[in-house]
Amino acid sequence: MVELTSSASQKSSLVSLLKTIAGAGLLSIPFAFSTDGLICGILMIVLAGVTSGYGLFLQVYTSKYVPTGHATFFNLCSITYPTLSVVFDIAIATQCFGCAISYLVLIGDLMPTIITEVPFISRENYKQFWTLSSAVLCVPLSFLKNLDSLKYTSVLGLAAIGYVAVLVVAQFVLGSVPASYKGEVSLFPQSVTGIFSTFSIVVFAFTGHQNMFSIINEARNKSLSSLSTLVNLAVIISGILFIIVGVAGYLTFGDLVNGNVVLSYPNAVSTTLGRFAIVFMVVFSFPLMIHPARISVNNIYFWTLVNVFGKTTHAANGESNSLLLPPDQDHDETSPLIPNNKAYLVPFPDSTLYAITAILLLVGYTAAISIKSFALVLAVVGATGSTAISFILPGLFGYKLIGSESDDPSSLERILKVLGLCLTIWGVTVMVVCLYSSLAL
């Protein structure tokens, strides 16, 4: 049986959350500035940071309504909107797995530009070769059970992100990019449709919600104050990083900046190292996407056993059931605020974990070397799945659960509930806008 440890320090949790947020999306932030302009681009980052940060905070707050160490989207759906629990897990699994596949594709695209000759491999097979070669690191890391086990690789991934950020800023400060590479710079967007076309880039850059519940479950200190501080630090650091890289990259290339800023620079040793840093970063980001996808697939499997094949089940309210783990009986700050809720404690035996991981890896690598272009599919999946887990679901959880343990919620609780509803409405709006921009623009 998978052990749910609570050994992650706040520093380790911060590294995991930062690595989940500040991933490959950082590379496209300068491109978002090319349509938003400097002023609007900064405002969009602040807006995305505040809304995403509140979604993370609501995940922290509502995790107190389920047994300690078992906070998941599935569990919270089970006590709020049970009929939608499997639907949202399908969206989460699809979104996270789609991101994982895109990382493999990025490796296959970038490595041939870094190492241009591979003995005994024909040039037309370079992409497949490098994609499959990434399995040497990606596969063993993907089988690790806890996010805290990835803290050292996350530090290495953050170091790679740091190099890319330093590269972008240094190239701007030194002014070493030829003038022919630079386009026009604007303070404000030229059109509203231009903002829509890159809206998802800024919003999804802050997405770290898929791993937030795992970070909460593994945290040594699960108090609201400690986890709220963790969220604030992660969002502020990520926001500052996005603004610095976005502004520096945009001022360097203007409206000619590439969707991947590192590919905009002329060939040089520093830029080649930057491309390698991206590969390095996504290799260590891959298991961070497999982890939540695996949890969601297990939830879907469990739901299927219960609702399709009629396996016996019960909620975490003390009734017996062989499929479920025993609920945590402690009653302290980290105990459920509603002890008799109907949250399911979904079992996750080692055998199931390894089987699901193996299947995801097999399907993922097969897709990465077989599908030549699925950018539109990923854009649509991201607009739906990522928006659901970042805004819609946390907002619904907060609106339904905050203050529900009392007949007379406090003024603060009522405010948090209303803001939760506003976050859900915001999420639906973002989903519609991003789908429109992906399909129509």
Tab-separated table of C-alpha atoms in Angstrom:
chain	number	residue	atom	x	y	z
A	1	MET	CA	0.000	0.000	0.000
A	2	VAL	CA	1.282	3.484	-0.800
A	3	GLU	CA	2.348	5.257	2.372
A	4	LEU	CA	1.185	8.830	2.733
A	5	THR	CA	4.147	10.467	4.390
A	6	SER	CA	4.155	13.838	6.104
A	7	SER	CA	7.871	14.502	6.012
A	8	ALA	CA	8.210	17.355	3.528
A	9	SER	CA	9.584	20.552	5.036
A	10	GLN	CA	8.247	23.921	3.976
A	11	LYS	CA	11.390	24.537	1.896
A	12	SER	CA	10.954	21.207	0.136
A	13	SER	CA	7.266	21.924	-0.473
A	14	LEU	CA	8.125	25.379	-1.817
A	15	VAL	CA	10.630	23.886	-4.256
A	16	SER	CA	8.046	21.362	-5.493
A	17	LEU	CA	5.377	24.035	-5.973
A	18	LEU	CA	7.770	26.483	-7.639
A	19	LYS	CA	9.007	23.788	-10.021
A	20	THR	CA	5.417	22.863	-10.901
A	21	ILE	CA	4.475	26.503	-11.602
A	22	ALA	CA	7.653	27.881	-13.160
A	23	GLY	CA	8.028	25.316	-15.911
A	24	ALA	CA	8.119	25.468	-19.669
A	25	GLY	CA	5.401	28.157	-19.657
A	26	LEU	CA	8.078	30.668	-18.666
A	27	LEU	CA	9.556	30.436	-22.166
A	28	SER	CA	6.402	31.814	-23.790
A	29	ILE	CA	5.840	34.783	-21.473
A	30	PRO	CA	7.822	37.238	-23.696
A	31	PHE	CA	5.609	36.197	-26.621
A	32	ALA	CA	2.536	37.141	-24.580
A	33	PHE	CA	4.033	40.613	-24.119
A	34	SER	CA	4.303	40.933	-27.907
A	35	THR	CA	0.500	41.051	-28.154
A	36	ASP	CA	-0.283	42.629	-24.763
A	37	GLY	CA	2.321	45.387	-24.706
A	38	LEU	CA	4.487	46.191	-21.680
A	39	ILE	CA	1.859	47.731	-19.384
A	40	CYS	CA	-0.960	45.310	-20.139
A	41	GLY	CA	1.456	42.381	-20.091
A	42	ILE	CA	2.521	43.153	-16.539
A	43	LEU	CA	-1.102	43.669	-15.463
A	44	MET	CA	-2.074	40.326	-16.985
A	45	ILE	CA	0.651	38.558	-15.015
A	46	VAL	CA	-0.507	40.212	-11.791
A	47	LEU	CA	-4.138	39.303	-12.502
A	48	ALA	CA	-3.253	35.693	-13.329
A	49	GLY	CA	-1.066	35.466	-10.235
A	50	VAL	CA	-3.760	36.786	-7.881
A	51	THR	CA	-6.505	34.518	-9.258
A	52	SER	CA	-4.295	31.432	-9.429
A	53	GLY	CA	-2.958	32.162	-5.959
A	54	TYR	CA	-6.482	32.359	-4.567
A	55	GLY	CA	-7.248	29.011	-6.202
A	56	LEU	CA	-4.227	27.499	-4.442
A	57	PHE	CA	-5.330	29.073	-1.141
A	58	LEU	CA	-8.810	27.569	-1.509
A	59	GLN	CA	-7.221	24.164	-2.048
A	60	VAL	CA	-5.343	24.639	1.229
A	61	TYR	CA	-8.454	25.829	3.065
A	62	THR	CA	-10.833	23.149	1.789
A	63	SER	CA	-8.303	20.329	2.372
A	64	LYS	CA	-9.332	20.653	6.044
A	65	TYR	CA	-12.746	19.186	5.192
A	66	VAL	CA	-11.379	15.731	4.364
A	67	PRO	CA	-9.328	13.249	6.435
A	68	THR	CA	-5.756	14.371	6.996
A	69	GLY	CA	-3.360	13.272	4.271
A	70	HIS	CA	-6.112	12.354	1.797
A	71	ALA	CA	-6.923	15.661	0.110
A	72	THR	CA	-7.597	15.145	-3.594
A	73	PHE	CA	-9.880	16.674	-6.213
A	74	PHE	CA	-11.789	13.378	-6.210
A	75	ASN	CA	-12.319	13.452	-2.442
A	76	LEU	CA	-13.518	17.040	-2.338
A	77	CYS	CA	-15.794	16.427	-5.316
A	78	SER	CA	-17.211	13.436	-3.458
A	79	ILE	CA	-18.435	15.647	-0.602
A	80	THR	CA	-19.476	18.630	-2.723
A	81	TYR	CA	-20.537	17.569	-6.224
A	82	PRO	CA	-20.257	13.751	-6.205
A	83	THR	CA	-21.793	13.255	-9.637
A	84	LEU	CA	-19.012	15.343	-11.202
A	85	SER	CA	-16.054	13.756	-9.384
A	86	VAL	CA	-15.076	11.325	-12.133
A	87	VAL	CA	-15.666	13.953	-14.852
A	88	PHE	CA	-13.196	16.351	-13.268
A	89	ASP	CA	-10.665	13.572	-12.672
A	90	ILE	CA	-10.845	12.720	-16.373
A	91	ALA	CA	-10.143	16.401	-17.158
A	92	ILE	CA	-7.237	16.486	-14.697
A	93	ALA	CA	-5.717	13.260	-16.009
A	94	THR	CA	-6.054	14.419	-19.614
A	95	GLN	CA	-4.567	17.852	-18.956
A	96	CYS	CA	-1.594	16.598	-16.921
A	97	PHE	CA	-0.904	13.679	-19.248
A	98	GLY	CA	-1.151	15.978	-22.273
A	99	CYS	CA	1.433	18.309	-20.705
A	100	ALA	CA	3.704	15.337	-20.008
A	101	ILE	CA	3.524	14.265	-23.666
A	102	SER	CA	4.263	17.828	-24.814
A	103	TYR	CA	7.452	17.741	-22.715
A	104	LEU	CA	8.606	14.615	-24.547
A	105	VAL	CA	7.858	16.250	-27.894
A	106	LEU	CA	9.839	19.342	-26.838
A	107	ILE	CA	12.821	17.127	-26.006
A	108	GLY	CA	12.608	15.522	-29.442
A	109	ASP	CA	12.431	18.933	-31.126
A	110	LEU	CA	15.280	20.603	-29.225
A	111	MET	CA	17.942	17.911	-28.866
A	112	PRO	CA	18.668	17.667	-32.643
A	113	THR	CA	19.477	21.405	-32.579
A	114	ILE	CA	21.924	20.848	-29.718
A	115	ILE	CA	23.601	17.623	-30.849
A	116	THR	CA	23.473	17.662	-34.616
A	117	GLU	CA	25.225	14.338	-35.300
A	118	VAL	CA	24.377	10.952	-33.769
A	119	PRO	CA	26.398	7.914	-34.973
A	120	PHE	CA	24.429	5.058	-36.538
A	121	ILE	CA	21.137	7.036	-36.417
A	122	SER	CA	19.671	8.514	-39.592
A	123	ARG	CA	18.823	12.200	-39.446
A	124	GLU	CA	15.092	11.638	-39.999
A	125	ASN	CA	15.022	9.499	-36.843
A	126	TYR	CA	16.798	11.990	-34.571
A	127	LYS	CA	13.559	13.186	-32.969
A	128	GLN	CA	12.400	9.670	-32.099
A	129	PHE	CA	15.887	8.760	-30.864
A	130	TRP	CA	16.143	11.670	-28.447
A	131	THR	CA	12.555	11.278	-27.288
A	132	LEU	CA	13.162	7.639	-26.401
A	133	SER	CA	16.560	8.471	-24.881
A	134	SER	CA	14.857	10.713	-22.323
A	135	ALA	CA	13.364	7.541	-20.813
A	136	VAL	CA	16.709	6.897	-19.107
A	137	LEU	CA	15.833	9.669	-16.629
A	138	CYS	CA	12.089	10.136	-17.025
A	139	VAL	CA	11.036	6.537	-16.425
A	140	PRO	CA	12.725	5.871	-13.046
A	141	LEU	CA	11.715	9.316	-11.738
A	142	SER	CA	8.097	8.694	-12.743
A	143	PHE	CA	7.895	5.613	-10.509
A	144	LEU	CA	8.720	7.585	-7.340
A	145	LYS	CA	5.666	7.589	-5.082
A	146	ASN	CA	5.849	11.005	-3.427
A	147	LEU	CA	6.529	14.500	-4.718
A	148	ASP	CA	8.973	15.002	-1.838
A	149	SER	CA	11.094	12.246	-3.400
A	150	LEU	CA	11.540	14.575	-6.381
A	151	LYS	CA	12.781	17.535	-4.332
A	152	TYR	CA	16.408	17.184	-5.461
A	153	THR	CA	15.525	16.859	-9.142
A	154	SER	CA	13.167	19.810	-8.656
A	155	VAL	CA	16.102	21.859	-7.359
A	156	LEU	CA	18.064	20.921	-10.495
A	157	GLY	CA	15.062	21.867	-12.622
A	158	LEU	CA	14.826	25.230	-10.872
A	159	ALA	CA	18.539	25.758	-11.522
A	160	ALA	CA	17.869	25.206	-15.236
A	161	ILE	CA	15.000	27.702	-15.113
A	162	GLY	CA	17.328	30.119	-13.343
A	163	TYR	CA	19.890	29.813	-16.124
A	164	VAL	CA	17.285	30.526	-18.797
A	165	ALA	CA	16.088	33.581	-16.826
A	166	VAL	CA	19.665	34.858	-16.411
A	167	LEU	CA	20.314	34.271	-20.130
A	168	VAL	CA	17.286	36.331	-21.178
A	169	VAL	CA	18.089	39.180	-18.794
A	170	ALA	CA	21.821	39.177	-19.605
A	171	GLN	CA	21.209	39.275	-23.361
A	172	PHE	CA	18.959	42.299	-22.856
A	173	VAL	CA	21.353	44.151	-20.541
A	174	LEU	CA	24.405	43.469	-22.704
A	175	GLY	CA	22.538	44.309	-25.900
A	176	SER	CA	24.373	41.543	-27.756
A	177	VAL	CA	21.449	40.564	-30.007
A	178	PRO	CA	21.750	42.098	-33.520
A	179	ALA	CA	19.308	44.900	-34.339
A	180	SER	CA	17.907	42.858	-37.217
A	181	TYR	CA	16.381	40.466	-34.669
A	182	LYS	CA	14.360	43.222	-32.985
A	183	GLY	CA	10.852	44.353	-33.872
A	184	GLU	CA	8.629	47.078	-32.472
A	185	VAL	CA	7.925	47.535	-28.761
A	186	SER	CA	4.536	48.812	-27.556
A	187	LEU	CA	3.276	49.904	-24.165
A	188	PHE	CA	-0.307	48.840	-24.849
A	189	PRO	CA	-1.964	46.129	-26.981
A	190	GLN	CA	-2.867	46.903	-30.555
A	191	SER	CA	-6.175	45.012	-30.341
A	192	VAL	CA	-8.339	43.038	-27.916
A	193	THR	CA	-8.134	39.965	-30.115
A	194	GLY	CA	-4.369	40.127	-29.743
A	195	ILE	CA	-4.730	39.764	-25.979
A	196	PHE	CA	-7.105	36.835	-26.438
A	197	SER	CA	-4.629	35.057	-28.700
A	198	THR	CA	-2.037	34.787	-25.890
A	199	PHE	CA	-4.374	34.964	-22.897
A	200	SER	CA	-3.927	31.291	-22.047
A	201	ILE	CA	-0.132	31.607	-21.926
A	202	VAL	CA	-0.199	33.977	-18.970
A	203	VAL	CA	-3.031	32.192	-17.164
A	204	PHE	CA	-1.591	28.710	-17.548
A	205	ALA	CA	1.936	29.830	-16.620
A	206	PHE	CA	0.779	29.928	-12.998
A	207	THR	CA	-0.831	26.483	-13.041
A	208	GLY	CA	0.540	24.428	-10.162
A	209	HIS	CA	-2.796	23.268	-8.797
A	210	GLN	CA	-2.493	19.720	-10.099
A	211	ASN	CA	0.168	18.960	-7.465
A	212	MET	CA	-1.084	21.221	-4.667
A	213	PHE	CA	-3.066	18.547	-2.846
A	214	SER	CA	-0.077	16.170	-2.938
A	215	ILE	CA	2.087	18.942	-1.504
A	216	ILE	CA	-0.502	19.494	1.250
A	217	ASN	CA	-0.717	15.779	2.040
A	218	GLU	CA	3.056	15.393	2.270
A	219	ALA	CA	3.708	18.619	4.210
A	220	ARG	CA	5.121	18.183	7.685
A	221	ASN	CA	3.273	21.288	8.886
A	222	LYS	CA	-0.298	21.219	7.550
A	223	SER	CA	-1.526	24.296	9.411
A	224	LEU	CA	-3.451	26.891	7.404
A	225	SER	CA	-0.933	29.622	8.206
A	226	SER	CA	2.077	27.557	7.111
A	227	LEU	CA	0.506	26.386	3.847
A	228	SER	CA	-0.872	29.860	3.077
A	229	THR	CA	2.636	31.290	3.476
A	230	LEU	CA	3.881	28.597	1.120
A	231	VAL	CA	1.315	29.597	-1.533
A	232	ASN	CA	2.069	33.316	-1.167
A	233	LEU	CA	5.819	32.785	-1.538
A	234	ALA	CA	5.441	30.526	-4.577
A	235	VAL	CA	3.069	32.899	-6.396
A	236	ILE	CA	5.111	36.036	-5.605
A	237	ILE	CA	8.438	34.461	-6.648
A	238	SER	CA	6.901	33.024	-9.828
A	239	GLY	CA	5.204	36.329	-10.661
A	240	ILE	CA	8.428	38.303	-10.273
A	241	LEU	CA	10.264	35.758	-12.428
A	242	PHE	CA	7.592	35.924	-15.146
A	243	ILE	CA	7.647	39.736	-15.209
A	244	ILE	CA	11.452	39.958	-15.367
A	245	VAL	CA	11.799	37.358	-18.130
A	246	GLY	CA	8.757	38.657	-20.002
A	247	VAL	CA	9.918	42.267	-20.021
A	248	ALA	CA	13.565	41.461	-20.807
A	249	GLY	CA	12.661	39.052	-23.612
A	250	TYR	CA	10.121	41.420	-25.132
A	251	LEU	CA	12.425	44.448	-25.005
A	252	THR	CA	15.141	42.360	-26.684
A	253	PHE	CA	13.059	41.139	-29.652
A	254	GLY	CA	9.926	43.295	-29.645
A	255	ASP	CA	7.038	41.834	-31.613
A	256	LEU	CA	9.435	39.456	-33.433
A	257	VAL	CA	9.943	37.315	-30.325
A	258	ASN	CA	9.445	33.582	-30.822
A	259	GLY	CA	6.861	31.535	-28.931
A	260	ASN	CA	9.873	29.922	-27.242
A	261	VAL	CA	12.125	32.868	-26.393
A	262	VAL	CA	15.327	30.811	-26.319
A	263	LEU	CA	14.835	29.837	-29.964
A	264	SER	CA	14.822	33.553	-30.880
A	265	TYR	CA	18.531	34.035	-30.108
A	266	PRO	CA	21.304	33.583	-32.681
A	267	ASN	CA	23.341	30.381	-32.341
A	268	ALA	CA	26.000	30.733	-29.666
A	269	VAL	CA	27.441	28.731	-26.797
A	270	SER	CA	25.228	30.515	-24.246
A	271	THR	CA	22.026	29.948	-26.228
A	272	THR	CA	22.918	26.305	-26.897
A	273	LEU	CA	23.320	25.887	-23.155
A	274	GLY	CA	19.944	27.599	-22.789
A	275	ARG	CA	18.305	25.066	-25.075
A	276	PHE	CA	19.950	22.254	-23.148
A	277	ALA	CA	18.690	23.833	-19.924
A	278	ILE	CA	15.145	23.661	-21.329
A	279	VAL	CA	15.583	19.957	-22.091
A	280	PHE	CA	17.028	19.475	-18.619
A	281	MET	CA	14.074	21.339	-17.123
A	282	VAL	CA	11.340	19.418	-18.925
A	283	VAL	CA	12.975	16.073	-18.140
A	284	PHE	CA	12.518	16.861	-14.459
A	285	SER	CA	9.079	18.384	-15.071
A	286	PHE	CA	7.813	15.205	-16.742
A	287	PRO	CA	7.393	13.188	-13.501
A	288	LEU	CA	5.681	16.189	-11.888
A	289	MET	CA	2.923	15.795	-14.503
A	290	ILE	CA	2.810	11.980	-14.322
A	291	HIS	CA	2.255	12.168	-10.548
A	292	PRO	CA	-1.175	13.944	-10.587
A	293	ALA	CA	-2.206	12.114	-13.767
A	294	ARG	CA	-1.550	8.815	-11.995
A	295	ILE	CA	-3.625	9.831	-8.975
A	296	SER	CA	-6.544	10.850	-11.183
A	297	VAL	CA	-6.373	7.630	-13.200
A	298	ASN	CA	-6.443	5.653	-9.938
A	299	ASN	CA	-9.495	7.647	-8.828
A	300	ILE	CA	-11.216	6.893	-12.127
A	301	TYR	CA	-10.318	3.201	-11.730
A	302	PHE	CA	-11.697	3.193	-8.179
A	303	TRP	CA	-14.893	4.983	-9.272
A	304	THR	CA	-15.354	2.425	-12.055
A	305	LEU	CA	-14.960	-0.472	-9.617
A	306	VAL	CA	-17.593	1.014	-7.314
A	307	ASN	CA	-20.140	2.398	-9.766
A	308	VAL	CA	-19.797	0.109	-12.778
A	309	PHE	CA	-18.787	-3.228	-11.294
A	310	GLY	CA	-20.626	-2.729	-8.000
A	311	LYS	CA	-17.719	-3.225	-5.605
A	312	THR	CA	-18.565	-2.466	-1.979
A	313	THR	CA	-17.582	0.986	-0.787
A	314	HIS	CA	-18.269	3.483	1.955
A	315	ALA	CA	-17.414	7.009	2.971
A	316	ALA	CA	-14.938	8.112	5.610
A	317	ASN	CA	-17.529	8.268	8.374
A	318	GLY	CA	-16.625	5.137	10.278
A	319	GLU	CA	-18.559	2.489	8.336
A	320	SER	CA	-16.615	-0.633	7.392
A	321	ASN	CA	-15.334	-1.347	3.931
A	322	SER	CA	-12.499	-3.489	2.589
A	323	LEU	CA	-11.758	-1.179	-0.361
A	324	LEU	CA	-11.003	1.870	1.731
A	325	LEU	CA	-8.256	3.030	4.021
A	326	PRO	CA	-9.139	3.775	7.661
A	327	PRO	CA	-9.881	7.453	8.330
A	328	ASP	CA	-7.595	9.552	10.465
A	329	GLN	CA	-9.128	9.813	13.940
A	330	ASP	CA	-7.027	12.662	15.327
A	331	HIS	CA	-8.870	15.815	16.209
A	332	ASP	CA	-6.483	18.737	15.991
A	333	GLU	CA	-5.921	21.656	13.640
A	334	THR	CA	-5.314	19.261	10.747
A	335	SER	CA	-8.397	17.087	11.329
A	336	PRO	CA	-11.487	17.272	9.085
A	337	LEU	CA	-13.721	20.227	9.913
A	338	ILE	CA	-16.701	17.970	9.135
A	339	PRO	CA	-15.804	14.618	10.767
A	340	ASN	CA	-18.806	12.780	9.300
A	341	ASN	CA	-18.383	13.886	5.724
A	342	LYS	CA	-18.733	11.471	2.819
A	343	ALA	CA	-15.164	11.746	1.560
A	344	TYR	CA	-13.755	8.569	0.109
A	345	LEU	CA	-10.310	7.370	1.154
A	346	VAL	CA	-9.273	5.942	-2.185
A	347	PRO	CA	-6.813	3.042	-1.845
A	348	PHE	CA	-3.677	3.067	-3.972
A	349	PRO	CA	-1.779	-0.238	-3.616
A	350	ASP	CA	1.794	-0.431	-4.893
A	351	SER	CA	0.756	-2.880	-7.592
A	352	THR	CA	-1.848	-0.438	-8.941
A	353	LEU	CA	0.595	2.476	-8.773
A	354	TYR	CA	3.243	0.624	-10.772
A	355	ALA	CA	0.712	-0.677	-13.299
A	356	ILE	CA	-0.837	2.755	-13.935
A	357	THR	CA	2.595	4.395	-14.177
A	358	ALA	CA	3.786	1.784	-16.681
A	359	ILE	CA	0.683	2.233	-18.825
A	360	LEU	CA	0.990	6.039	-18.788
A	361	LEU	CA	4.647	5.854	-19.770
A	362	LEU	CA	3.988	3.365	-22.560
A	363	VAL	CA	1.111	5.401	-24.007
A	364	GLY	CA	2.971	8.685	-23.507
A	365	TYR	CA	6.135	7.657	-25.306
A	366	THR	CA	4.161	5.981	-28.095
A	367	ALA	CA	2.164	9.183	-28.626
A	368	ALA	CA	5.252	11.423	-28.454
A	369	ILE	CA	7.087	9.554	-31.224
A	370	SER	CA	3.977	8.952	-33.354
A	371	ILE	CA	2.013	12.205	-33.350
A	372	LYS	CA	3.615	14.940	-35.399
A	373	SER	CA	1.337	17.828	-34.459
A	374	PHE	CA	-1.206	18.034	-31.692
A	375	ALA	CA	-0.755	21.669	-30.654
A	376	LEU	CA	-4.435	22.422	-31.143
A	377	VAL	CA	-5.461	19.388	-29.087
A	378	LEU	CA	-3.142	20.424	-26.259
A	379	ALA	CA	-4.451	23.992	-26.426
A	380	VAL	CA	-8.044	22.802	-26.096
A	381	VAL	CA	-7.162	20.322	-23.341
A	382	GLY	CA	-5.242	23.034	-21.498
A	383	ALA	CA	-8.062	25.533	-21.834
A	384	THR	CA	-10.495	23.055	-20.272
A	385	GLY	CA	-8.500	20.866	-17.891
A	386	SER	CA	-6.094	23.493	-16.589
A	387	THR	CA	-8.845	26.071	-16.106
A	388	ALA	CA	-10.964	23.505	-14.270
A	389	ILE	CA	-8.258	22.619	-11.741
A	390	SER	CA	-6.917	26.174	-11.333
A	391	PHE	CA	-10.140	28.172	-10.988
A	392	ILE	CA	-13.440	26.357	-11.418
A	393	LEU	CA	-12.956	23.458	-9.000
A	394	PRO	CA	-11.187	25.362	-6.179
A	395	GLY	CA	-13.850	28.081	-6.461
A	396	LEU	CA	-16.682	25.549	-6.248
A	397	PHE	CA	-15.041	23.800	-3.293
A	398	GLY	CA	-14.634	27.083	-1.434
A	399	TYR	CA	-18.179	28.225	-2.186
A	400	LYS	CA	-19.698	24.923	-1.048
A	401	LEU	CA	-17.524	24.072	1.975
A	402	ILE	CA	-16.223	27.219	3.675
A	403	GLY	CA	-18.330	27.895	6.741
A	404	SER	CA	-20.465	24.770	6.185
A	405	GLU	CA	-19.417	23.333	9.560
A	406	SER	CA	-21.295	26.151	11.291
A	407	ASP	CA	-24.888	27.393	11.201
A	408	ASP	CA	-23.607	30.958	11.436
A	409	PRO	CA	-20.500	31.501	9.243
A	410	SER	CA	-18.276	34.425	10.149
A	411	SER	CA	-18.022	37.530	7.997
A	412	LEU	CA	-14.620	36.374	6.735
A	413	GLU	CA	-16.018	32.976	5.773
A	414	ARG	CA	-18.875	34.588	3.865
A	415	ILE	CA	-16.408	36.807	1.995
A	416	LEU	CA	-14.243	33.794	1.126
A	417	LYS	CA	-17.325	31.933	-0.152
A	418	VAL	CA	-18.340	34.815	-2.407
A	419	LEU	CA	-14.779	35.132	-3.712
A	420	GLY	CA	-14.826	31.389	-4.384
A	421	LEU	CA	-17.924	31.818	-6.537
A	422	CYS	CA	-16.255	34.743	-8.322
A	423	LEU	CA	-13.219	32.552	-9.001
A	424	THR	CA	-15.459	29.912	-10.593
A	425	ILE	CA	-17.096	32.532	-12.818
A	426	TRP	CA	-13.635	33.814	-13.726
A	427	GLY	CA	-12.589	30.259	-14.608
A	428	VAL	CA	-15.557	29.732	-16.895
A	429	THR	CA	-14.793	33.069	-18.591
A	430	VAL	CA	-11.150	32.102	-19.072
A	431	MET	CA	-12.207	28.742	-20.493
A	432	VAL	CA	-14.540	30.336	-23.041
A	433	VAL	CA	-11.979	32.969	-24.067
A	434	CYS	CA	-9.130	30.461	-24.364
A	435	LEU	CA	-11.221	27.976	-26.339
A	436	TYR	CA	-12.306	30.791	-28.644
A	437	SER	CA	-8.733	31.959	-29.146
A	438	SER	CA	-7.542	28.398	-29.758
A	439	LEU	CA	-10.265	27.469	-32.236
A	440	ALA	CA	-11.061	30.756	-33.979
A	441	LEU	CA	-8.066	33.069	-33.883
